[in-house]
Amino acid sequence: MPQLLIQIAYLFACVIFVTSQGYYSLIAPGYIKSNRNYTVHITLHESSEPVKINIYLEGPTYGFEKELFLKPFESQAITFLPPKLSSGEHKLIIEGVSGLRFYNETTLKAFESGGPKIYIQTDKAVYKPGDVVQFRVVLLDRHTRPLKISEPIRVDITDGNDNRVKQFKDIRLTKGVYKNKFQLSEHPVMGEWHLRVYLSGRFDFETTKQIKVQKYILPKFSVYIETQSDIILEDPITITARVYGQYTFDKYVEGQVRAQLVQVPKDIVLDEKEFQIKDLLNIEFKLNVTDLIRQAWGIRLRVDLMEKWTGQIRNHSQFIRLHDDPYFINVDSNTILFAKGKPYQLTASVRTWNYENIEDSSTPVTMQHGSRNYSAYLDANGETIFQFEHDPNSNHIFRYQNATYTMANIYAYEPYKGNKTETDLKLTLLETKPLLGRPVRIEVNSPKDMPYLVYSIVAHANIIYTEFVDLPMKPRRHVIEINPSIEMVPYAFVYVHYVDEGNYRYCEMKLTFPLEFENKIAVMAPKRVKPGAEVTLELKAQPASLVGILAVDLGVYLLDPSYDLHKDDILGSLREDVSGLPFLALVYPGLLSGVITMTNAHYEFVPLHCK
């Protein structure tokens, strides 16, 4: 296990010289990505005169520079749009060339494989010879909005032998969407075919989707299992399940069922039963808790259903997790509070394995830490707060009834003892839950008078908004109001700072928004219609929206559902679209937001080195 070594430094970036009187600051994402906006935010704080500043981005195949003039107490945001980056060192440099003379540089972490979001949808995942393949290409920007580009787009179709059999060029998008189709021959190459979308020019980016060409019979029914997903290890274990088969037209399947319980990971059959089924079938297994079961990751319930009339077999399985206790205890790292480098408070939660809150105000939750024992009771949300004296050599052991949870000791650090910044700003969210379409208010509190403040919003790995707020009354409290947009889903970071007597005062906060699209759509349709009858759909969306509709046989979905686009895949990628520091740190302005800070004001920096 690597040792963690702490080393205290004053400034990380290489400051070559600073002359004249005054202070500047620059914040920028620590990550730079191909074909993605990269924004730097520069502020001239206290200064005796205006300053001329040069900004440089330097890389092996990309470079950019910008000249700007700032008056005292003025901010400006500069945005670069790098093309496809290459491997090698990338630097961000800021230089004051008149008024306030300084030079500062830092290394950035570059990502070469970056580009727009390209999604390919087909009307099926598996095709027969002679079928028509219909497809749709959707190009979105980093905020899930339709991409507007002028660069060439091409689609290549390759067969199972990687021969190009079709190409579409000179493609024009309609609100970020392109659709087309092509015909398979009666004797095509069988196997895996590919649809490749290429963006040329500055993007130099591509995405591929796979389809299959083979002879097949569409499944007419599917198998369903309804059972518990978590089971407590009691002797004996009782596993109950409801099993049924259903045709694509909703009628239940009649036939023979074979149900197996399989130990995971050894794939050993623990028990097996056979049944006749007409509609819904309730089954039950009882197992003694043996060593084989205690060694298991879980149990898989596998069901094979053979249709009575055709002998066609379909199967389905369900994984069941095993637990020693009915509850689990957890500590969210975001609830851990520090004072002078040491943790002193945390919040523990107790839940059932179905993630239900435990409302129990009479049974204590205990925490053993070092030689001390702590006790607290759960609130209505199933949570409790522990305040403790930190022991640097001991883990935290929590107990509730028979449930036990051991959390590794919280890492403490020795605060910087030099002429440090007093990072005593505090941000408080005044809303219970941030939502799109509703203003979000954040209260800034300071123990000293604030003559001004600068705040930035960091989201989707870039700085998306900046503002310099003049505070002539020098209050100690100020409320910032933010209007959320899709650019902040699901995470946005608020970074507030100003310079006071040469000290860089700052604070950061993370905002979490529901994972949803900006444009809402609703579809209303009848649940049942007769064969051959017209089907009327009622769609609701924002004005001027482009709506794409895909209608398929349910058997197509049961055969292979990979042809379709899924909301979770598109929105889920936003969770990973964050910036970060190009170095390890425990304390640093910008650590939470993932931005580097370059300034000649004083701040605390505790780097982290792993050996």
XYZ file of C-alpha atoms in Angstrom, residues 24 27 92 109 140 207 223 237 319 343 419 460 465 478-479 481 523 529 545 561 595:
21
model
C -3.555 39.538 -10.169
C -8.152 30.555 -12.765
C -0.637 27.824 -19.711
C -3.316 17.725 -18.413
C -24.619 16.910 -29.691
C -17.696 6.995 -33.760
C -39.341 -14.519 -19.591
C -32.559 -19.126 3.444
C -28.758 -12.006 -9.372
C -11.429 15.819 11.075
C 2.131 33.672 5.963
C -18.657 20.361 -17.960
C -19.747 31.984 -16.181
C -23.604 38.819 0.268
C -26.038 36.621 -1.682
C -28.080 34.405 -7.409
C -45.799 11.241 -25.587
C -55.237 -0.877 -30.824
C -38.213 21.093 -31.584
C -32.172 -3.858 -27.720
C -9.194 24.542 -11.734
